[in-house]
Amino acid sequence: MSIPTQSRVVIIGGGIIGCSVAYHLSKLGWRDVLLLEQGRLSSGTTWHAAGLVGQLRSQSSMTRLIRYSTELYASLEKETELATGWKRCGSVSVARTPERMTQLRRTISAARAQGVEIEELSPKEAGDKWPVMRTDDLVGGVWLPGDGKANPADITQALARGARNGGAIVREGIRVTGIETEKGRVKAVVTDQGRVECEVLAICAGQWSRTVGQMCGVSVPLHSAEHMYIVTGKIEGVTPDLPVMRDPDGYTYYKEEVGGLVMGGFEPDAKPWGMDGIPYPFEFQLLPDDWDQFAILMENALQRVPALETAEIKTFLNGPESFTPDNNFLLGEAPEVAGVYVGAGFNSMGIASAGGAGRALAEWIVEGEATSDLWPVDIRRFAGFNNNPAWLKDRIKETLGLHYAMPWPNRELDTARPFRRSPLYERLAAKHAVFGSKMGWERANYFARNEDERTIRYSFGPQNWFETVAAEHRACREAAGLVDMSSFAKFLLQGPEAEAALQRLAANDVAVPVGSSVYTALLNARGTFESDLTAARIAPDSYLLLTGTAQATRDAHWIRRQLPEGVTLTDVTSAYAVLSLAGPKVAEILGRVSPISFDPADFPANAIRQITIGYATTWACRRSYLGDGFELYAPAEFALAIYDALHEAGADLGLMDAGYYAVDSLRLEKGFRAWGRELTPDVNPYEAGLGFAVKLNKGDFIGRDALVTARAAPRTKRLISLVGPRPDGQMAWGGEAILADGKPVGEITSAAFGATVDGIVALGWAESHEPIDQAWLDARSWTIDLAGTATPVTASLAAPLDRKQLTKGATA
């Protein structure tokens, strides 16, 4: 069959994701949709997927996507008259160790916060639900009745029929050979059967997506790895209603199939594939059996399900799948080319995610922006350098195994490091910095004081760095602390109309004098957060913008798409180091190395000025994410000289290096919000207690109309500060349920030990049918669920260390 010469939307890839996007676009009223599949529908990765659908994810926004998938799969058969194989059979996850059981109890807390039905099981109860497994070596388990399984190929066909019924055209056996762009926008797709002009292109080509992206300069950082499972003959006791079972300590999963079992898993050390490219054609094909690679899974499976020792092995499937550097999939508009969208890299979770992800991407295409919080999977969380094939190959060996690895708090990935290093990296390493990684940057988490602390000893309670980080925290409050924050994303916004352009983007008033800085949100048309940043006016036509490390690609894309001609945004992240100083001794230290006065009367809050430190010249701004202090924005070549001068001057005043673990506890005591945790596209500034940074009277800006409505609405969702006792056994890490009078009302977004308050400090969301104010909070008894233990906390709209100021902001 021929293909049209033009289509409003072209979707590349006929797996479950591409078909879901086509289906949901048709549901949103877009009829001019063309889906192209180089082989046959589901012939790439989809057909050999295991088909497990587990609802619960660590981020509530991702859980919502999968819960929608389960609703869709349950209704799709009736709509399309095609079977989907969807079965709500529930799932059991078991624990072999006390640590895993603690993790499962934390899962129960998260499920309560997200409204997902879940139940703790004893080993016997787990065995009753899954009678063919051994239970004498188990500590316990959990039961999720809403989980299930499906037939991936059948769902794909049903979605494709639904898309066709809605007007979409689906064509198989058509290979894309090129993509044309013009003036930064997609223009056409070239195939082996003709050229198709289009306004929108969706790359949903599975493990081919990276290569397809390269056709138009779009970075799609994923890499294939071999993924294996076996299918057995019939096993006594295995019935059609048997739940899905996961044994993460054994790296394995199980589901019933025709009276036998599908058994697969995620080995800790994966086997990358396709380093020289994915062959074509590769339709309904598998890779050779590899029993050596599979051995660790088989050994653990025999321990859990003894009947496998004598069961017939009917099939060994080794099918490659694509994995991403952080084990989350890739979704959204590509920042490099307007009109190009990506839905790929589903890390063996494509069946569970496809319904929700397809709807989310379709809505993004139709609306021109994401309609909910998709930051955990937003393709813009990566940059072009993350597409380096050597780096990807090494990282993917680890990320496949993360599926069932223990999700320790603050767990760091070990592979493909070090990657990006600040000018101070060697200095900090010499001081025994223990580094973490964010957006590829090596960042000091803390500074080890003895050999035991040189390696993080993960646990759900206080980890081995606990007292060291508390000391760094106290130095920033009581004397002086210095943090290398060079990973901050930094941009220059320049042009004669720079002020007007930024005024339209920002919720706060950025029409300030040269030498001033402003904290502001960047909002979408719904009045919810796209980002938050600091805008420092360094010249009449220039602003230095500072934003979060992880947001560099995302923020640059969002800002550039709004800029008028003649205003430019330049990424200068690598050109500047950032040294953050906090504490009562900071002004005295700076006064010893620089000739100007740092007295608040001479250098007020939010001022930014060029200063000299020895031979170096740097920007100094009176603001800090740590509390009261300064940030120095130093040209990279001066960073070492400034760092050394500060330490020499502050040695007798208690100046101490501090890392990012201390940064988190310091900012939580001050109630400072973080993008991606407290601030997301699902919340507005009034809910977040940041109304003081909104200036409705400054003129029009993106999101203003929505904020006028939001300001007048009852505040039934609020961000609250929580303070609890000093940790005894369990720590709060984020994701825990918040309970008012014993009933779940929300979840913690960030938590740490606050050394100044000597207890748990946290931020989290509370929701109610009634307006929430401080009196509402005071009228209730508050606890948080720490792995099954109800821990009492106090709840406030104000931050622990700055109640007066933040109370004013929260009611603005």
Coordinates of N, CA, C and O in Angstrom, one line a residue, residues 181-302:
T181 N 15.1 18.7 8.1 CA 14.7 19.8 8.9 C 15.0 21.1 8.2 O 15.7 21.2 7.2
E182 N 14.3 22.1 8.7 CA 14.4 23.5 8.1 C 14.3 24.5 9.2 O 13.3 24.5 9.9
K183 N 15.3 25.4 9.3 CA 15.2 26.4 10.3 C 14.9 25.9 11.7 O 14.1 26.5 12.4
G184 N 15.5 24.8 12.1 CA 15.4 24.2 13.4 C 14.1 23.5 13.6 O 13.8 23.1 14.8
R185 N 13.3 23.2 12.6 CA 12.1 22.4 12.7 C 12.1 21.2 11.8 O 12.7 21.2 10.8
V186 N 11.4 20.2 12.2 CA 11.2 19.0 11.3 C 10.4 19.4 10.1 O 9.4 20.2 10.2
K187 N 10.8 18.9 9.0 CA 10.1 19.2 7.7 C 9.5 18.0 7.1 O 8.4 18.0 6.6
A188 N 10.3 16.9 7.0 CA 9.8 15.7 6.3 C 10.6 14.5 6.7 O 11.7 14.6 7.3
V189 N 9.9 13.4 6.5 CA 10.5 12.1 6.7 C 10.7 11.4 5.4 O 9.8 11.4 4.5
V190 N 11.9 10.9 5.1 CA 12.2 10.2 3.9 C 12.2 8.7 4.1 O 12.9 8.2 5.1
T191 N 11.5 7.9 3.3 CA 11.4 6.5 3.5 C 11.8 5.8 2.2 O 12.1 6.4 1.2
D192 N 12.0 4.5 2.3 CA 12.3 3.7 1.1 C 11.1 3.6 0.1 O 11.3 3.0 -1.0
Q193 N 10.0 4.2 0.5 CA 8.8 4.2 -0.4 C 8.3 5.6 -0.6 O 7.1 5.8 -1.0
G194 N 9.1 6.6 -0.4 CA 8.7 8.0 -0.6 C 8.9 8.9 0.5 O 9.3 8.5 1.6
R195 N 8.7 10.2 0.2 CA 8.9 11.3 1.2 C 7.6 11.8 1.7 O 6.6 11.9 1.0
V196 N 7.5 12.0 3.1 CA 6.3 12.5 3.7 C 6.6 13.8 4.5 O 7.4 13.8 5.4
E197 N 6.0 14.9 4.0 CA 6.1 16.1 4.8 C 5.3 16.1 6.1 O 4.2 15.5 6.1
C198 N 5.8 16.7 7.1 CA 5.1 16.6 8.4 C 5.4 17.8 9.3 O 6.4 18.5 9.1
E199 N 4.5 18.1 10.2 CA 4.7 19.2 11.2 C 5.3 18.6 12.5 O 6.1 19.3 13.2
V200 N 5.0 17.4 12.8 CA 5.4 16.7 14.0 C 5.9 15.3 13.7 O 5.4 14.6 12.9
L201 N 7.1 15.0 14.3 CA 7.6 13.6 14.2 C 7.8 13.0 15.6 O 8.3 13.7 16.5
A202 N 7.3 11.8 15.8 CA 7.4 11.1 17.0 C 8.3 9.9 16.8 O 8.0 9.0 16.0
I203 N 9.5 9.9 17.5 CA 10.4 8.8 17.3 C 10.1 7.8 18.4 O 10.4 8.0 19.6
C204 N 9.5 6.7 18.1 CA 9.1 5.6 19.0 C 9.6 4.3 18.5 O 8.9 3.3 18.4
A205 N 10.9 4.3 18.1 CA 11.5 3.2 17.3 C 12.3 2.2 18.2 O 13.1 1.5 17.7
G206 N 12.0 2.2 19.5 CA 12.7 1.2 20.4 C 14.2 1.4 20.3 O 14.7 2.5 20.4
Q207 N 14.9 0.2 20.2 CA 16.3 0.3 20.2 C 16.9 0.9 19.0 O 18.1 1.2 18.9
W208 N 16.1 1.2 17.9 CA 16.6 1.9 16.8 C 16.5 3.4 17.0 O 16.9 4.2 16.1
S209 N 15.9 3.9 18.1 CA 15.6 5.3 18.2 C 16.8 6.2 18.3 O 16.8 7.3 17.8
R210 N 17.9 5.7 18.8 CA 19.1 6.4 18.9 C 19.6 6.8 17.5 O 20.0 7.9 17.1
T211 N 19.6 5.7 16.6 CA 20.0 5.9 15.2 C 19.1 6.8 14.4 O 19.5 7.7 13.7
V212 N 17.8 6.7 14.7 CA 16.8 7.5 14.0 C 17.0 9.0 14.4 O 17.0 9.9 13.6
G213 N 17.3 9.2 15.7 CA 17.5 10.5 16.2 C 18.7 11.2 15.5 O 18.7 12.4 15.2
Q214 N 19.8 10.4 15.3 CA 21.0 10.9 14.7 C 20.7 11.4 13.2 O 21.4 12.3 12.7
M215 N 19.6 11.0 12.6 CA 19.3 11.4 11.3 C 18.9 12.9 11.3 O 19.0 13.5 10.2
C216 N 18.5 13.4 12.4 CA 18.1 14.9 12.4 C 18.8 15.6 13.6 O 18.4 16.7 14.0
G217 N 19.9 15.0 14.1 CA 20.7 15.7 15.2 C 20.1 15.7 16.5 O 20.4 16.5 17.4
V218 N 19.2 14.7 16.8 CA 18.5 14.6 18.1 C 19.2 13.5 18.9 O 19.4 12.4 18.4
S219 N 19.5 13.8 20.1 CA 20.2 12.9 21.0 C 19.2 12.0 21.7 O 18.3 12.5 22.4
V220 N 19.3 10.7 21.5 CA 18.4 9.7 22.2 C 19.3 8.8 23.0 O 19.7 7.7 22.4
P221 N 19.7 9.1 24.2 CA 20.7 8.3 24.9 C 20.2 6.9 25.4 O 19.6 6.9 26.5
L222 N 20.3 5.9 24.6 CA 19.9 4.6 25.1 C 20.9 3.6 24.4 O 21.6 3.9 23.5
H223 N 20.9 2.4 25.0 CA 21.8 1.3 24.5 C 21.1 0.0 24.7 O 20.5 -0.2 25.7
S224 N 21.3 -0.9 23.8 CA 20.7 -2.2 23.9 C 21.5 -3.1 24.8 O 22.7 -3.0 24.9
A225 N 20.7 -4.0 25.4 CA 21.3 -5.1 26.2 C 20.5 -6.3 26.1 O 19.3 -6.3 25.8
E226 N 21.2 -7.5 26.2 CA 20.5 -8.7 26.1 C 19.6 -8.9 27.3 O 20.0 -8.6 28.5
H227 N 18.4 -9.4 27.1 CA 17.5 -9.7 28.2 C 16.8 -11.1 28.0 O 16.3 -11.3 26.9
M228 N 16.9 -11.9 29.0 CA 16.6 -13.3 28.8 C 15.5 -13.8 29.7 O 15.5 -13.4 30.9
Y229 N 14.7 -14.8 29.3 CA 13.9 -15.5 30.2 C 13.6 -16.9 29.6 O 13.8 -17.1 28.4
I230 N 13.1 -17.8 30.4 CA 12.7 -19.1 29.9 C 11.2 -19.3 30.1 O 10.6 -18.6 30.9
V231 N 10.7 -20.2 29.3 CA 9.3 -20.6 29.4 C 9.2 -22.1 29.7 O 9.9 -22.9 28.9
T232 N 8.6 -22.5 30.7 CA 8.6 -23.9 31.1 C 7.3 -24.6 30.6 O 6.3 -24.0 30.2
G233 N 7.4 -26.0 30.7 CA 6.2 -26.7 30.5 C 5.3 -26.7 31.8 O 5.6 -25.9 32.7
K234 N 4.2 -27.4 31.8 CA 3.3 -27.3 32.9 C 4.0 -27.8 34.2 O 4.8 -28.7 34.3
I235 N 3.6 -27.0 35.3 CA 4.2 -27.3 36.7 C 3.0 -27.5 37.6 O 2.1 -26.6 37.6
E236 N 3.0 -28.5 38.4 CA 1.9 -28.8 39.3 C 1.8 -27.6 40.3 O 2.8 -27.1 40.9
G237 N 0.6 -27.1 40.5 CA 0.3 -26.0 41.4 C 0.3 -24.7 40.7 O -0.1 -23.7 41.3
V238 N 0.7 -24.6 39.4 CA 0.6 -23.4 38.7 C -0.7 -23.3 38.0 O -1.0 -24.1 37.1
T239 N -1.5 -22.3 38.4 CA -2.9 -22.1 37.8 C -3.0 -20.8 37.1 O -2.1 -19.9 37.3
P240 N -4.0 -20.6 36.2 CA -4.1 -19.4 35.5 C -4.3 -18.1 36.4 O -3.9 -17.0 35.9
D241 N -4.7 -18.3 37.6 CA -4.9 -17.2 38.5 C -3.7 -16.9 39.3 O -3.7 -16.0 40.2
L242 N -2.6 -17.6 39.1 CA -1.4 -17.4 39.9 C -0.9 -15.9 39.7 O -0.8 -15.4 38.6
P243 N -0.6 -15.2 40.8 CA -0.1 -13.8 40.7 C 1.3 -13.8 40.0 O 2.0 -14.8 39.9
V244 N 1.6 -12.6 39.6 CA 3.0 -12.4 39.2 C 3.8 -12.4 40.5 O 3.4 -12.0 41.6
M245 N 5.1 -12.9 40.5 CA 5.9 -13.0 41.7 C 7.3 -12.4 41.4 O 7.8 -12.7 40.3
R246 N 7.8 -11.6 42.3 CA 9.1 -11.0 42.1 C 9.9 -11.4 43.4 O 9.5 -11.2 44.5
D247 N 11.2 -11.8 43.1 CA 12.1 -12.1 44.2 C 13.4 -11.3 43.9 O 14.4 -11.7 43.3
P248 N 13.3 -10.0 44.3 CA 14.4 -9.1 43.9 C 15.7 -9.5 44.5 O 16.8 -9.2 43.8
D249 N 15.8 -10.1 45.6 CA 17.1 -10.5 46.2 C 17.7 -11.6 45.3 O 18.9 -11.8 45.3
G250 N 16.9 -12.3 44.6 CA 17.3 -13.3 43.6 C 17.3 -12.8 42.2 O 17.6 -13.6 41.3
Y251 N 17.0 -11.6 42.0 CA 17.1 -10.9 40.7 C 16.0 -11.5 39.7 O 16.1 -11.3 38.5
T252 N 15.0 -12.1 40.2 CA 14.1 -12.9 39.3 C 12.6 -12.5 39.4 O 12.2 -12.0 40.4
Y253 N 11.9 -12.7 38.3 CA 10.4 -12.6 38.3 C 9.8 -13.8 37.6 O 10.5 -14.6 36.9
Y254 N 8.5 -14.0 37.9 CA 7.8 -15.2 37.5 C 6.4 -14.8 37.1 O 5.7 -14.0 37.8
K255 N 5.8 -15.4 36.1 CA 4.4 -15.3 35.8 C 3.9 -16.6 35.2 O 4.7 -17.3 34.5
E256 N 2.7 -16.9 35.3 CA 2.0 -18.1 34.7 C 1.9 -17.9 33.2 O 1.5 -16.9 32.7
E257 N 2.1 -19.0 32.5 CA 1.8 -19.1 31.1 C 1.5 -20.5 30.7 O 2.3 -21.4 30.7
V258 N 0.2 -20.7 30.4 CA -0.3 -22.0 29.9 C 0.1 -23.1 30.9 O 0.6 -24.2 30.5
G259 N -0.1 -22.9 32.2 CA 0.1 -23.9 33.2 C 1.6 -24.0 33.6 O 1.9 -24.8 34.5
G260 N 2.5 -23.3 32.9 CA 3.9 -23.3 33.3 C 4.3 -21.9 33.7 O 3.4 -21.0 34.1
L261 N 5.6 -21.7 33.8 CA 6.1 -20.4 34.3 C 7.0 -19.7 33.2 O 7.8 -20.4 32.5
V262 N 6.8 -18.4 33.2 CA 7.9 -17.6 32.5 C 8.8 -17.1 33.7 O 8.3 -16.6 34.7
M263 N 10.1 -17.4 33.6 CA 11.0 -16.9 34.6 C 12.1 -16.1 33.9 O 12.8 -16.6 33.0
G264 N 12.3 -14.9 34.4 CA 13.4 -14.1 33.9 C 13.9 -13.2 35.0 O 13.5 -13.4 36.1
G265 N 14.7 -12.2 34.6 CA 15.2 -11.4 35.6 C 16.2 -10.3 35.1 O 16.3 -10.1 33.9
F266 N 16.9 -9.7 36.0 CA 17.8 -8.6 35.7 C 19.1 -8.9 36.4 O 19.2 -8.5 37.6
E267 N 20.0 -9.5 35.7 CA 21.3 -9.9 36.4 C 22.1 -8.6 36.7 O 22.0 -7.6 36.1
P268 N 22.9 -8.6 37.8 CA 23.6 -7.4 38.3 C 24.6 -6.9 37.3 O 24.8 -5.7 37.2
D269 N 25.1 -7.8 36.4 CA 26.1 -7.3 35.5 C 25.6 -7.7 34.1 O 25.7 -8.8 33.6
A270 N 25.0 -6.7 33.4 CA 24.3 -7.0 32.1 C 25.3 -7.2 31.0 O 26.5 -6.9 31.1
K271 N 24.7 -7.6 29.9 CA 25.5 -7.8 28.7 C 25.0 -6.9 27.5 O 24.0 -7.2 26.9
P272 N 25.7 -5.8 27.3 CA 25.3 -4.9 26.3 C 25.4 -5.6 24.9 O 26.1 -6.5 24.7
W273 N 24.6 -5.0 24.0 CA 24.5 -5.6 22.6 C 24.3 -4.5 21.6 O 23.8 -3.4 21.9
G274 N 24.8 -4.8 20.4 CA 24.5 -3.8 19.3 C 25.5 -2.7 19.3 O 25.2 -1.6 18.8
M275 N 26.7 -2.9 19.8 CA 27.7 -1.8 19.8 C 28.0 -1.3 18.4 O 28.4 -0.1 18.2
D276 N 27.9 -2.1 17.4 CA 28.1 -1.7 16.0 C 26.9 -1.4 15.2 O 26.8 -1.3 14.0
G277 N 25.8 -1.1 16.0 CA 24.5 -0.8 15.4 C 23.6 -2.0 15.4 O 24.0 -3.1 15.5
I278 N 22.3 -1.7 15.3 CA 21.3 -2.7 15.3 C 21.1 -3.2 13.9 O 20.9 -2.4 13.0
P279 N 21.2 -4.5 13.6 CA 21.1 -5.0 12.3 C 19.7 -4.8 11.7 O 18.8 -4.6 12.4
Y280 N 19.7 -4.7 10.3 CA 18.5 -4.6 9.6 C 18.5 -5.6 8.5 O 19.5 -5.7 7.8
P281 N 17.4 -6.4 8.3 CA 16.2 -6.4 9.2 C 16.5 -7.2 10.4 O 17.4 -8.0 10.5
F282 N 15.7 -6.9 11.4 CA 15.7 -7.6 12.7 C 14.3 -7.7 13.2 O 13.9 -7.1 14.1
E283 N 13.5 -8.6 12.5 CA 12.1 -8.7 12.7 C 11.7 -10.0 13.4 O 12.0 -11.1 12.8
F284 N 11.1 -9.9 14.6 CA 10.8 -11.1 15.3 C 12.0 -12.1 15.5 O 11.9 -13.3 15.4
Q285 N 13.1 -11.4 15.7 CA 14.4 -12.2 15.8 C 14.8 -12.2 17.3 O 14.5 -11.3 18.1
L286 N 15.6 -13.2 17.6 CA 16.2 -13.4 18.9 C 17.7 -13.5 18.8 O 18.2 -13.8 17.7
L287 N 18.4 -13.5 20.0 CA 19.8 -13.7 20.0 C 20.1 -15.1 20.5 O 19.2 -15.8 21.0
P288 N 21.3 -15.5 20.3 CA 21.7 -16.9 20.7 C 21.5 -17.1 22.2 O 21.7 -16.2 23.0
D289 N 21.1 -18.3 22.6 CA 21.0 -18.6 24.1 C 22.4 -18.4 24.7 O 23.4 -18.6 24.1
D290 N 22.3 -17.9 26.0 CA 23.6 -17.7 26.7 C 23.3 -18.1 28.1 O 23.0 -17.3 29.0
W291 N 23.5 -19.4 28.4 CA 23.3 -20.0 29.7 C 24.3 -19.5 30.7 O 23.9 -19.5 31.9
D292 N 25.5 -19.1 30.3 CA 26.4 -18.6 31.2 C 26.0 -17.3 31.8 O 26.0 -17.1 33.0
Q293 N 25.5 -16.4 31.0 CA 24.9 -15.1 31.4 C 23.7 -15.3 32.3 O 23.5 -14.6 33.2
F294 N 22.9 -16.3 31.9 CA 21.6 -16.6 32.6 C 21.8 -17.4 33.9 O 20.9 -17.5 34.7
A295 N 23.0 -17.9 34.2 CA 23.3 -18.8 35.3 C 22.9 -18.2 36.6 O 22.3 -18.9 37.4
I296 N 23.2 -16.9 36.8 CA 22.9 -16.4 38.2 C 21.4 -16.3 38.4 O 20.9 -16.5 39.5
L297 N 20.6 -16.1 37.3 CA 19.2 -16.1 37.5 C 18.7 -17.5 37.7 O 17.8 -17.7 38.5
M298 N 19.2 -18.4 37.0 CA 18.7 -19.8 37.1 C 19.0 -20.4 38.5 O 18.2 -21.0 39.1
E299 N 20.2 -20.1 39.0 CA 20.6 -20.6 40.4 C 19.6 -20.0 41.4 O 19.2 -20.7 42.3
N300 N 19.3 -18.7 41.3 CA 18.4 -18.1 42.3 C 17.0 -18.6 42.1 O 16.2 -18.8 43.1
A301 N 16.6 -18.9 40.8 CA 15.2 -19.4 40.6 C 15.1 -20.8 41.1 O 14.0 -21.1 41.7
L302 N 16.1 -21.6 41.0 CA 16.0 -23.0 41.6 C 15.9 -23.0 43.1 O 15.2 -23.8 43.7

